[in-house]
Coordinates of N, CA and C in Angstrom, one line a residue:
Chain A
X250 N -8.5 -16.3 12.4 CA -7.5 -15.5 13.1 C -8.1 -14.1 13.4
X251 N -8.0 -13.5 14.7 CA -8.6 -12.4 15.0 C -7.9 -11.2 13.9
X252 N -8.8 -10.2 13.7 CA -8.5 -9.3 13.3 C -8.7 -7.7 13.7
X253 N -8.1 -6.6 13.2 CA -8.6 -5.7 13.6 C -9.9 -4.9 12.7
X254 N -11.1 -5.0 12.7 CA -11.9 -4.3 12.0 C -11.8 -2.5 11.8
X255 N -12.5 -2.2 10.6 CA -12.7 -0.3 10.5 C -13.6 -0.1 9.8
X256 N -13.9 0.8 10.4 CA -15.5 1.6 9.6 C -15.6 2.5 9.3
X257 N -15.9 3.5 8.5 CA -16.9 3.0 7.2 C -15.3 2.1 6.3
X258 N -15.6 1.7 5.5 CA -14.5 1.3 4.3 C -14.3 2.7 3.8
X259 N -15.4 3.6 3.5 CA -14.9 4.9 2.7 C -15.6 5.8 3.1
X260 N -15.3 6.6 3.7 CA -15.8 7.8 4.2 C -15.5 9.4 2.8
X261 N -16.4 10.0 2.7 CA -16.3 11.2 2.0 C -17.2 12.5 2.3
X262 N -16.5 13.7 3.1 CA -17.0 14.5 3.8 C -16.3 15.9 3.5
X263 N -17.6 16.9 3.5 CA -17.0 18.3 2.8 C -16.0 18.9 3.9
X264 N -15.0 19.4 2.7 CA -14.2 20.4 4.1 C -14.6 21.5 5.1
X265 N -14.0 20.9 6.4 CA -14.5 21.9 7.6 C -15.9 21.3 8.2
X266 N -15.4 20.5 7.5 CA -16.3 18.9 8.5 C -16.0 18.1 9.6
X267 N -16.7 17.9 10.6 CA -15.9 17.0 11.8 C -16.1 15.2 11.2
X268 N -15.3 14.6 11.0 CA -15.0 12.9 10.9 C -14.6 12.4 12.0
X269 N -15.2 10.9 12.3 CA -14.7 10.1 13.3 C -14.6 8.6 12.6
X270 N -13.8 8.1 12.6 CA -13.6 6.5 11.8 C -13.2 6.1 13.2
X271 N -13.6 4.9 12.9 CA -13.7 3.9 13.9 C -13.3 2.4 13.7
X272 N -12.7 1.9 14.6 CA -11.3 0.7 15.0 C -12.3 0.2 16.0
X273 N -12.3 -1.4 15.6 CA -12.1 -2.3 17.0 C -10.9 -3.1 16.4
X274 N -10.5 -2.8 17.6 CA -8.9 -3.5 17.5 C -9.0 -5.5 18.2
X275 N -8.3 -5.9 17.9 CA -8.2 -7.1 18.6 C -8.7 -7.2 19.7
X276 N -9.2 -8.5 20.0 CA -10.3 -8.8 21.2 C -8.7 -8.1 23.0
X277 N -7.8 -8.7 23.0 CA -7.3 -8.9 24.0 C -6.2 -7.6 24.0
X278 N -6.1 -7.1 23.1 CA -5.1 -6.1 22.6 C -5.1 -4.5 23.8
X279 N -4.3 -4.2 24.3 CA -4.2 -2.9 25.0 C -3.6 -2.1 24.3
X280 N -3.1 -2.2 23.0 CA -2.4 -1.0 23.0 C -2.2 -0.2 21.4
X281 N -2.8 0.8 21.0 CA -3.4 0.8 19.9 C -3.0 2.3 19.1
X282 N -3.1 2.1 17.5 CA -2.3 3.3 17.2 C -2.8 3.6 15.7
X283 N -2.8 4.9 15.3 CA -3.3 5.2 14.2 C -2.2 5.5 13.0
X284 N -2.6 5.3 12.3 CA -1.5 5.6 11.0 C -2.4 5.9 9.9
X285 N -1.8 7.2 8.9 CA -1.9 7.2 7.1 C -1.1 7.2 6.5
X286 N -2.0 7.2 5.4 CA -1.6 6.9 3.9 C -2.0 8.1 2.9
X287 N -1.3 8.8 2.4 CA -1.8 9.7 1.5 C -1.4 8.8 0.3
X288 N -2.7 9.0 -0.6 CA -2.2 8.3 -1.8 C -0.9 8.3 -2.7
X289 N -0.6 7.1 -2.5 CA 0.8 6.5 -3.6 C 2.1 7.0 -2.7
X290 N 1.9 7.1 -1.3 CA 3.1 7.7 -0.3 C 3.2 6.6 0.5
X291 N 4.0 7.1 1.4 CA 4.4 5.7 2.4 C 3.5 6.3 3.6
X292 N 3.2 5.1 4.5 CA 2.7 4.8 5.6 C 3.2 5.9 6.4
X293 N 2.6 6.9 7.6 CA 3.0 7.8 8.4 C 2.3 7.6 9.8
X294 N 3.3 7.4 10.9 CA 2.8 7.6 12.5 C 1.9 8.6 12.8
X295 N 0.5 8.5 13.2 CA 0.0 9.5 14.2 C 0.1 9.8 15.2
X296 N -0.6 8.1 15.9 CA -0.7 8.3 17.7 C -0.7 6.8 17.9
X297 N -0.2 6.7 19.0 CA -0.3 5.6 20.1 C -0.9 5.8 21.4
X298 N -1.9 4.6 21.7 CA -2.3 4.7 22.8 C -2.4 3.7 23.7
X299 N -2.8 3.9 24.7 CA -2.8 3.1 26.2 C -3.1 3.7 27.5
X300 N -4.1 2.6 28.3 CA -4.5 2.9 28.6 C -5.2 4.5 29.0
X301 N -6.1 4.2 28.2 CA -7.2 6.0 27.9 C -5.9 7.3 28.0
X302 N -4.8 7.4 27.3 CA -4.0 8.4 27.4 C -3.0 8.1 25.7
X303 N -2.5 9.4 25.5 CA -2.0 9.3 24.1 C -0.7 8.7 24.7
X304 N 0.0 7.6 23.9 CA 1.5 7.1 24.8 C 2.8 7.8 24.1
X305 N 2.4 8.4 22.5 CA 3.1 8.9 21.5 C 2.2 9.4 20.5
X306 N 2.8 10.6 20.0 CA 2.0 11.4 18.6 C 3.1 11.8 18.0
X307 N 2.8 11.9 16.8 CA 3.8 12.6 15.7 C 3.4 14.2 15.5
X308 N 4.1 14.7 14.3 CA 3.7 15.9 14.4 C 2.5 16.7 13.5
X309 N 1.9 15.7 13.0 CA 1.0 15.4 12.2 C 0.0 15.7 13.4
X310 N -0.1 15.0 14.0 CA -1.2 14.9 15.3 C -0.9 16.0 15.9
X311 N -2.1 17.1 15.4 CA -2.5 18.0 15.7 C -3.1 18.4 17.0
X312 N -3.8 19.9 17.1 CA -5.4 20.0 17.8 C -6.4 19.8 17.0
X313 N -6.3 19.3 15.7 CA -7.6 18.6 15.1 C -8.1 17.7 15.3
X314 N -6.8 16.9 15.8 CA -6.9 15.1 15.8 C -7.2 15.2 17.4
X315 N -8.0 14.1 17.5 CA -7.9 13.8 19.0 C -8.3 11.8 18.7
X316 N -7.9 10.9 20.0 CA -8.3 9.8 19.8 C -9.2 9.7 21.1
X317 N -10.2 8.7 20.9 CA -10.7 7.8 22.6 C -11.3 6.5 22.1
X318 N -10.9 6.4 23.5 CA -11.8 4.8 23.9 C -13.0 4.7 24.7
X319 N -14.2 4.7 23.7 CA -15.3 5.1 24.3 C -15.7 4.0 25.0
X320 N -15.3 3.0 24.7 CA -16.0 1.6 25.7 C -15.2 0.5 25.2
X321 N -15.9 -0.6 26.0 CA -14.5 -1.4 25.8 C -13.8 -2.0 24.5
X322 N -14.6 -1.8 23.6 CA -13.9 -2.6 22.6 C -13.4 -1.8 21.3
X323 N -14.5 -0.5 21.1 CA -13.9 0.8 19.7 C -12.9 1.9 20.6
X324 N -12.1 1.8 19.5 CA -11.1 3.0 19.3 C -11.4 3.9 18.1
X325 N -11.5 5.5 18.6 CA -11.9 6.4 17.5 C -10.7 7.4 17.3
X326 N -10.9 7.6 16.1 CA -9.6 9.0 15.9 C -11.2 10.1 14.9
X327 N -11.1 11.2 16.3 CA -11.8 12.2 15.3 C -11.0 13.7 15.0
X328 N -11.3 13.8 13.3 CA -10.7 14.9 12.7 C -11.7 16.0 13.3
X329 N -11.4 17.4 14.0 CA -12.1 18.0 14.2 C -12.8 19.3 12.8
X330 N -11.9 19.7 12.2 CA -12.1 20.4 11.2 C -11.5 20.3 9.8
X331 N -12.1 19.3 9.3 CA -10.8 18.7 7.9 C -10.7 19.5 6.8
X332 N -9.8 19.2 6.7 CA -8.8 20.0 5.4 C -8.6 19.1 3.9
X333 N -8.5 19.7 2.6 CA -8.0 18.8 1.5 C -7.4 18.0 1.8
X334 N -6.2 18.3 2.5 CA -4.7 17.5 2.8 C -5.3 16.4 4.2
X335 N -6.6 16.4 4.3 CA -6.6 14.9 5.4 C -6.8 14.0 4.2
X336 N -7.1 14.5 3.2 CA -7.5 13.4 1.9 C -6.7 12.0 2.2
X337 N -6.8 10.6 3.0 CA -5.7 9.8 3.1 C -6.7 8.5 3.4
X338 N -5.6 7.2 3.4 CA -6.1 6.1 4.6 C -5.3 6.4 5.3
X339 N -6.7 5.5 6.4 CA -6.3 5.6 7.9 C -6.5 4.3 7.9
X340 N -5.0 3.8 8.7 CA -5.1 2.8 9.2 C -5.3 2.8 11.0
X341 N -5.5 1.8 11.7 CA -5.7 2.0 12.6 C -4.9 -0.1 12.9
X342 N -4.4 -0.1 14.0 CA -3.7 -1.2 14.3 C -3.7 -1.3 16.0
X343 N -3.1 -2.8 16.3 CA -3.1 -2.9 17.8 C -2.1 -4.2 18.2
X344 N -1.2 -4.1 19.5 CA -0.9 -5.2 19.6 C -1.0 -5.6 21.1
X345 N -0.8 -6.7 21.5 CA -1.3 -7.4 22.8 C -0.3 -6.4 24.0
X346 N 1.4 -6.3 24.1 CA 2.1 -5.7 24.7 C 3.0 -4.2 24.2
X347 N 3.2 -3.9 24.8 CA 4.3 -2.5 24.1 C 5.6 -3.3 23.8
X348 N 5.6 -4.1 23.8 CA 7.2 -4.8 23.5 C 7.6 -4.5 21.7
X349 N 8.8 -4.1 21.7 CA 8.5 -3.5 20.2 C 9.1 -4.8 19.8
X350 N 9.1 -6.3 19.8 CA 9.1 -7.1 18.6 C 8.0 -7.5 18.3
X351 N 6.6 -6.8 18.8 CA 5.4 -7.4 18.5 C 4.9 -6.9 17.2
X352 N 4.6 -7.2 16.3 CA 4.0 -6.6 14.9 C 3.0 -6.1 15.2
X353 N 2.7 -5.1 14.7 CA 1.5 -3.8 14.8 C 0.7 -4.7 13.8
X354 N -1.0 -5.6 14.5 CA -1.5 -5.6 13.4 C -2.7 -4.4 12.9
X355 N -2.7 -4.7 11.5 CA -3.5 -3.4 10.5 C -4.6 -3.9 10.1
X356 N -5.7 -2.9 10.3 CA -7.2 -3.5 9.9 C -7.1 -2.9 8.5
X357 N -8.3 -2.8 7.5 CA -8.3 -2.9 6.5 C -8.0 -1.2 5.7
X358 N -7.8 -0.3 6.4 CA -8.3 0.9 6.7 C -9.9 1.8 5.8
X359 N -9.8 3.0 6.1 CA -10.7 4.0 6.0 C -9.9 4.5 4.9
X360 N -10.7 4.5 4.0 CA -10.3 5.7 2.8 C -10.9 6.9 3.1
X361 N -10.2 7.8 3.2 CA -10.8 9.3 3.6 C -10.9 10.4 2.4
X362 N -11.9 10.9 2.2 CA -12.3 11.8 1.0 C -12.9 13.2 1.3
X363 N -12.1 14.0 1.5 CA -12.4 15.7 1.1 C -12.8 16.5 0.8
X364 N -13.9 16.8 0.3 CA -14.3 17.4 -1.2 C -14.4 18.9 -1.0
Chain B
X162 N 18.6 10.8 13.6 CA 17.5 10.8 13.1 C 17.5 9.0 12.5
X163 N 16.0 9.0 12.7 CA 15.3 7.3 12.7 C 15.0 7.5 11.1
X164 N 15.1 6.6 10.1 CA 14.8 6.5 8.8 C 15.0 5.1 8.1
X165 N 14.1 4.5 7.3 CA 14.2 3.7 6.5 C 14.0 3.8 5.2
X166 N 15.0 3.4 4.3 CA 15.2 3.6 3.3 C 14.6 2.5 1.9
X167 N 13.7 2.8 0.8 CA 13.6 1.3 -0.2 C 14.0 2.0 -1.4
X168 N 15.3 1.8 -1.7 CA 15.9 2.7 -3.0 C 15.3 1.8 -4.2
X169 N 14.6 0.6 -4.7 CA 13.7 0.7 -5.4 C 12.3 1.0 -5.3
X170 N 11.7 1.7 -6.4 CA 10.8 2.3 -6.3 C 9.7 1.1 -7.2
X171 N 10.4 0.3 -7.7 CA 9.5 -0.5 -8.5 C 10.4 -1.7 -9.4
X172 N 9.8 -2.7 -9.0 CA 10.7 -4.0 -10.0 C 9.6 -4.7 -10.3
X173 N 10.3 -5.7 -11.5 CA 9.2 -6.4 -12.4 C 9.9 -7.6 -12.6
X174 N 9.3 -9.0 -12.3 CA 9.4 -9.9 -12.7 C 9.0 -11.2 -13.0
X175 N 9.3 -12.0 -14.1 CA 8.2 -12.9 -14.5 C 8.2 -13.9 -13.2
X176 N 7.5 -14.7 -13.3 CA 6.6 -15.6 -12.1 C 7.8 -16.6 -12.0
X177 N 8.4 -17.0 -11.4 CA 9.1 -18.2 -10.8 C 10.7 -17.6 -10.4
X178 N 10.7 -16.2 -10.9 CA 12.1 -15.6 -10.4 C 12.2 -15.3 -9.0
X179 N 13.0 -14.8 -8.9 CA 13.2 -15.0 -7.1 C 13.7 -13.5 -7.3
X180 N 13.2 -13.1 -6.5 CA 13.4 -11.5 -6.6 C 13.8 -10.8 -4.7
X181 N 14.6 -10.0 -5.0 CA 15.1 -9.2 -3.7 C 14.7 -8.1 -3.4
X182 N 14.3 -7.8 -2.3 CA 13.9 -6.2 -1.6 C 14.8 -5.9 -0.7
X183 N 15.3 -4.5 -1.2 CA 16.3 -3.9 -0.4 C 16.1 -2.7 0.3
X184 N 16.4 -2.9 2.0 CA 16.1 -2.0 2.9 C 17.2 -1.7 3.6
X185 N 17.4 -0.2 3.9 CA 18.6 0.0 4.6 C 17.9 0.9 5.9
X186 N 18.3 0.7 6.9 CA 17.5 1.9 8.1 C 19.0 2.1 8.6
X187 N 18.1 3.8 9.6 CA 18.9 4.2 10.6 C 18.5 4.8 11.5
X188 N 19.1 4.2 12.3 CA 19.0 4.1 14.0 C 20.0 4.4 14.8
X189 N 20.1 5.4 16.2 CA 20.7 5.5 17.2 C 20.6 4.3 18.1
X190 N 19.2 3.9 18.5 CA 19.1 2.7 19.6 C 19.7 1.5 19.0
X191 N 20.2 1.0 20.3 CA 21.4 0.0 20.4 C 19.8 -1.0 19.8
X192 N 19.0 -1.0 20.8 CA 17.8 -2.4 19.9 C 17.1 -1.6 19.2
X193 N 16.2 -2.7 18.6 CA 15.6 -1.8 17.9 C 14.5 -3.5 16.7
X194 N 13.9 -3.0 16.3 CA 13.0 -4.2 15.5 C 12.5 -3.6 14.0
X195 N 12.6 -4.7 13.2 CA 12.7 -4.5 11.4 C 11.8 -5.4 11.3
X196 N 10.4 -5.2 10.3 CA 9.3 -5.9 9.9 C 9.1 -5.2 8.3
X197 N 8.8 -6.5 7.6 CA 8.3 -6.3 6.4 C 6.6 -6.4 6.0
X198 N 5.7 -5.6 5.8 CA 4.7 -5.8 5.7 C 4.4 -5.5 3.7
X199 N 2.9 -6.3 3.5 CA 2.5 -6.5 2.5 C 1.2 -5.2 2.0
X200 N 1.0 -4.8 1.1 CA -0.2 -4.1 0.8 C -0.5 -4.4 -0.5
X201 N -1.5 -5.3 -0.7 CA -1.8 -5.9 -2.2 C -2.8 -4.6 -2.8
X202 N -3.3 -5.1 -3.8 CA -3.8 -3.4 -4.6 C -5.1 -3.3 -4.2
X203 N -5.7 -4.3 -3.1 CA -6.9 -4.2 -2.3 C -6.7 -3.3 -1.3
X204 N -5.2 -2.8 -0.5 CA -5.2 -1.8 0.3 C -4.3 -2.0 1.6
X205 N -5.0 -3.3 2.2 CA -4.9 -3.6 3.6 C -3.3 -3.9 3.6
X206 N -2.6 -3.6 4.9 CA -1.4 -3.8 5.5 C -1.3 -5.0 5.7
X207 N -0.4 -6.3 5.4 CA -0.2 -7.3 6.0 C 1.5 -7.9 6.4
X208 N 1.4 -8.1 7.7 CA 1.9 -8.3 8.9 C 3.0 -9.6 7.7
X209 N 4.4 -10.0 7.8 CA 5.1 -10.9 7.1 C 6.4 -11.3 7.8
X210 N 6.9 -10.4 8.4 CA 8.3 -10.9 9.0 C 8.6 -10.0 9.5
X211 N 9.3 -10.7 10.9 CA 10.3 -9.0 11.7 C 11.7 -10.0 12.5
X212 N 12.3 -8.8 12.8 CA 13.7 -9.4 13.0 C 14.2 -8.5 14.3
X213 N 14.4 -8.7 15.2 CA 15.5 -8.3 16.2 C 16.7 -8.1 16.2
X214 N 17.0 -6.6 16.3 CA 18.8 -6.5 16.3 C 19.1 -7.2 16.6
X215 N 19.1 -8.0 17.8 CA 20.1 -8.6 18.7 C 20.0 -10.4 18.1
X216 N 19.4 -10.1 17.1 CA 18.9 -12.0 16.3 C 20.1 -11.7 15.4
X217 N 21.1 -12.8 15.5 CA 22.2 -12.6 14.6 C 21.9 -13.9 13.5
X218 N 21.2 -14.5 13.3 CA 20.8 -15.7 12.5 C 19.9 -15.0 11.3
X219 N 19.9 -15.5 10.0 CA 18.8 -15.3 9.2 C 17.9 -16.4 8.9
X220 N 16.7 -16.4 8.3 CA 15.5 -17.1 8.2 C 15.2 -17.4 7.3
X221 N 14.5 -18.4 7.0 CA 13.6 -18.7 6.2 C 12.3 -19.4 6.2
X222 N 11.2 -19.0 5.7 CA 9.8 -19.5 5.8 C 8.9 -19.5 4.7
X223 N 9.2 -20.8 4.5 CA 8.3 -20.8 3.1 C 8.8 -20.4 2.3
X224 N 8.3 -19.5 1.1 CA 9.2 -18.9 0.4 C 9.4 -17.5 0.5
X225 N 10.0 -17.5 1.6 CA 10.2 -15.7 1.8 C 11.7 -16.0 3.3
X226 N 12.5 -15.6 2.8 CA 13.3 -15.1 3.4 C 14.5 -14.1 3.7
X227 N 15.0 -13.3 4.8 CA 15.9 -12.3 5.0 C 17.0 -12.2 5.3
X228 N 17.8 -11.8 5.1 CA 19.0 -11.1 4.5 C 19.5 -9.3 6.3
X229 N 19.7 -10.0 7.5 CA 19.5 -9.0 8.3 C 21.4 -8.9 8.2
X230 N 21.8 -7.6 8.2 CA 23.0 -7.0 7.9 C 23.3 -6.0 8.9
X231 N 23.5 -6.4 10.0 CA 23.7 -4.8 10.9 C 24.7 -4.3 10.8
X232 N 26.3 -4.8 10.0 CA 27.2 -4.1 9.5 C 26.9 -2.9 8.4
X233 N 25.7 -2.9 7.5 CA 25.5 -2.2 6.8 C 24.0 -1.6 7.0
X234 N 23.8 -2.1 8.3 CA 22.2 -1.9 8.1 C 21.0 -1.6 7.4
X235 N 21.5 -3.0 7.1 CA 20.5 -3.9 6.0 C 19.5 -4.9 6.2
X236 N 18.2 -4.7 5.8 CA 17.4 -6.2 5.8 C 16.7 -6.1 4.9
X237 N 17.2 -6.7 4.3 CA 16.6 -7.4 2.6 C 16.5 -8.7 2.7
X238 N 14.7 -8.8 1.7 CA 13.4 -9.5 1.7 C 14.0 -10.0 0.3
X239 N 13.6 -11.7 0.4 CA 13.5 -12.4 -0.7 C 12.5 -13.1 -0.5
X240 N 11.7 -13.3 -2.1 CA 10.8 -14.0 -2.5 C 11.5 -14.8 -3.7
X241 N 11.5 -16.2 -2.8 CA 11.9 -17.2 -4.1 C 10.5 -17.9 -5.3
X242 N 10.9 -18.5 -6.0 CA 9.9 -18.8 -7.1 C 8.2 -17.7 -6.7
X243 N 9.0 -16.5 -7.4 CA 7.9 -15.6 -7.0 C 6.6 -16.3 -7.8
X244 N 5.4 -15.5 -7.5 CA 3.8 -16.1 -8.2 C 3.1 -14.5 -8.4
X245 N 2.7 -14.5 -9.2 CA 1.3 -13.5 -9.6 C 1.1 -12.9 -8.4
X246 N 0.8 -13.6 -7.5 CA -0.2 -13.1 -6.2 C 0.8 -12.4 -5.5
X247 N 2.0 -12.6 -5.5 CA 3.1 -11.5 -4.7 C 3.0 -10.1 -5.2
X248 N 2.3 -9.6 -6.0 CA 2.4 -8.9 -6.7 C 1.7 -7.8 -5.9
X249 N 2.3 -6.8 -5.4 CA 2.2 -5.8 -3.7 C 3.0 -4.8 -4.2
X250 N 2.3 -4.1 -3.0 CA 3.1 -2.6 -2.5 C 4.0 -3.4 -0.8
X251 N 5.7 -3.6 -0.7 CA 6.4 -4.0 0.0 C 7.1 -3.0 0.9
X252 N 6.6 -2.8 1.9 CA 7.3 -1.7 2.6 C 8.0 -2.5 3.8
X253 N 9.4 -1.8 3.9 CA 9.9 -2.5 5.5 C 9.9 -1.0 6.3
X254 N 9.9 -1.5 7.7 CA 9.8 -0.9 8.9 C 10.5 -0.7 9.9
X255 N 10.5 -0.1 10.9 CA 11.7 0.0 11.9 C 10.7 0.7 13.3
X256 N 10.8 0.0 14.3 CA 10.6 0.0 14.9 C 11.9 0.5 16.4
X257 N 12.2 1.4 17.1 CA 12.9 1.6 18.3 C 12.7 1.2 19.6
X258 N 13.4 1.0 20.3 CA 12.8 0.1 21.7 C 12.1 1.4 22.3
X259 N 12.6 2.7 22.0 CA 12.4 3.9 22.8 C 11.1 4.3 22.4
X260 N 10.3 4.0 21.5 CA 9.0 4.1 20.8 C 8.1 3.6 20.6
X261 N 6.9 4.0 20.0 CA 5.7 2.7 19.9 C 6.1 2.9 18.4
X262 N 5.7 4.0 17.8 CA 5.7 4.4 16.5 C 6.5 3.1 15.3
X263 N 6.0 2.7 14.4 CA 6.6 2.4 13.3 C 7.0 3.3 12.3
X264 N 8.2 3.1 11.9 CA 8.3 4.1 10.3 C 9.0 3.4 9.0
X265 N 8.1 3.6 8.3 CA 8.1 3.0 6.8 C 9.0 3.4 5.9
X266 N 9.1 2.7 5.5 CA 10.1 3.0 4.2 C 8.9 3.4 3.0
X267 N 9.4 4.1 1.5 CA 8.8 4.2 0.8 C 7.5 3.7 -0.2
X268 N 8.2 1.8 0.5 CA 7.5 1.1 -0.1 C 8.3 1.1 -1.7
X269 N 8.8 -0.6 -2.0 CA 8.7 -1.1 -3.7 C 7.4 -2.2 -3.7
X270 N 7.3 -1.0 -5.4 CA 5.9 -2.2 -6.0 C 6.7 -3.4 -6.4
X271 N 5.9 -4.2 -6.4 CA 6.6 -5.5 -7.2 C 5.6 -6.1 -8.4
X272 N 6.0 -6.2 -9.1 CA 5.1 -6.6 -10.2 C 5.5 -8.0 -10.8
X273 N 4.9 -8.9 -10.8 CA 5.0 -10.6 -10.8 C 4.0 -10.8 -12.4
X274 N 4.9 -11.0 -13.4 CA 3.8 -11.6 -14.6 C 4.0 -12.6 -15.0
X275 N 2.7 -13.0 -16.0 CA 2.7 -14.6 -15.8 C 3.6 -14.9 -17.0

């Protein structure tokens, strides 16, 4: 079954560091979206995207955060200047249409580390 | 305002009980879509069931089925003859036709012993 892949599995980077974790979403998939996880919390919206434009962001999604699609197949979410509080997983997910009965599938995510 | 609710925070039960997950959301949009996903203590999200307002039928598959209540806006998750391996972080979701965004509920642990 296709999946969505993420890289690194664990990232760990000093604060006031630029990060980029990185998503290939589903082979056929257009339409793609980031989510965290602060430890032992619930799941929270970042951004949605499509075609090369943000389609939705929360208020989380800063001027730190930015996403792109640098070619056809990775999707990146880079932190520009991280803080303790990015301390989280990142999930990163995609599905084939914007139809909202489609399940957002979730790759394994990025554990994100602070120090 | 959009919110889903998992007022347990944690249940425990031995292996062949059948155990219930209770979700309450709220929503303005007339549609709107309700998915249960899995996160075992390895991490990853996994994708399990979703439901359409407008699906007035409930389901069953395998041994997992829901409980969709739009009089009380409710969709509560059952696992029958639960097993060890159910043994997750259970979060349900809500989804708006007016949005891409998913929003989570708090998530219940479930704890399955042998």
């Amino acid at each position: 079954e296709p999946e969505v892949t993420q890289t690194p599995s664990h990232q760990v980077t000093q604060m006031g560091q630029e990060v980029i974790l990185r998503c290939v979403p589903i082979s056929n998939h257009l339409y793609f979206y980031w989510y965290r996880q602060i430890l032992g919390q619930k799941v929270e919206f970042l951004v949605s995207f499509y075609n090369n434009e943000i389609s939705e962001k929360s208020e989380i999604f800063d001027d730190q955060f930015s996403v792109e699609r640098p070619d056809g197949s990775n999707f990146t979410l880079k932190i520009r200047s991280t803080k303790l509080e990015d301390s989280a997983m990142y999930f990163c997910a995609s599905t084939s249409t914007e139809l909202g009965n489609q399940p957002q599938h979730f790759g394994d995510g990025t554990r994100l580390s602070i120090l | 305002a959009q919110k889903v609710t998992q007022a347990q925070t944690e249940i425990s039960v031995v292996e062949k009980e059948d155990v219930t997950l209770d979700c309450v959301y709220e929503t303005r949009d007339t549609t709107y879509y309700l998915f249960w996903y899995k996160q075992p203590p390895s991490g990853e999200l996994v994708f399990l069931i979703r439901r359409n307002s407008f699906d007035e039928q409930n389901e069953i598959s395998g041994r997992y089925s829901w409980n969709f209540q739009k009089s009380t806006s409710s969709f509560n998750f059952t696992i029958t003859a639960s097993q060890v391996v159910d043994s997750a972080v259970y979060f349900c979701a809500l989804r708006e036709d007016s949005s891409y965004k998913l929003i989570f509920g708090s998530g219940t642990r479930l704890l399955v012993r042998p």
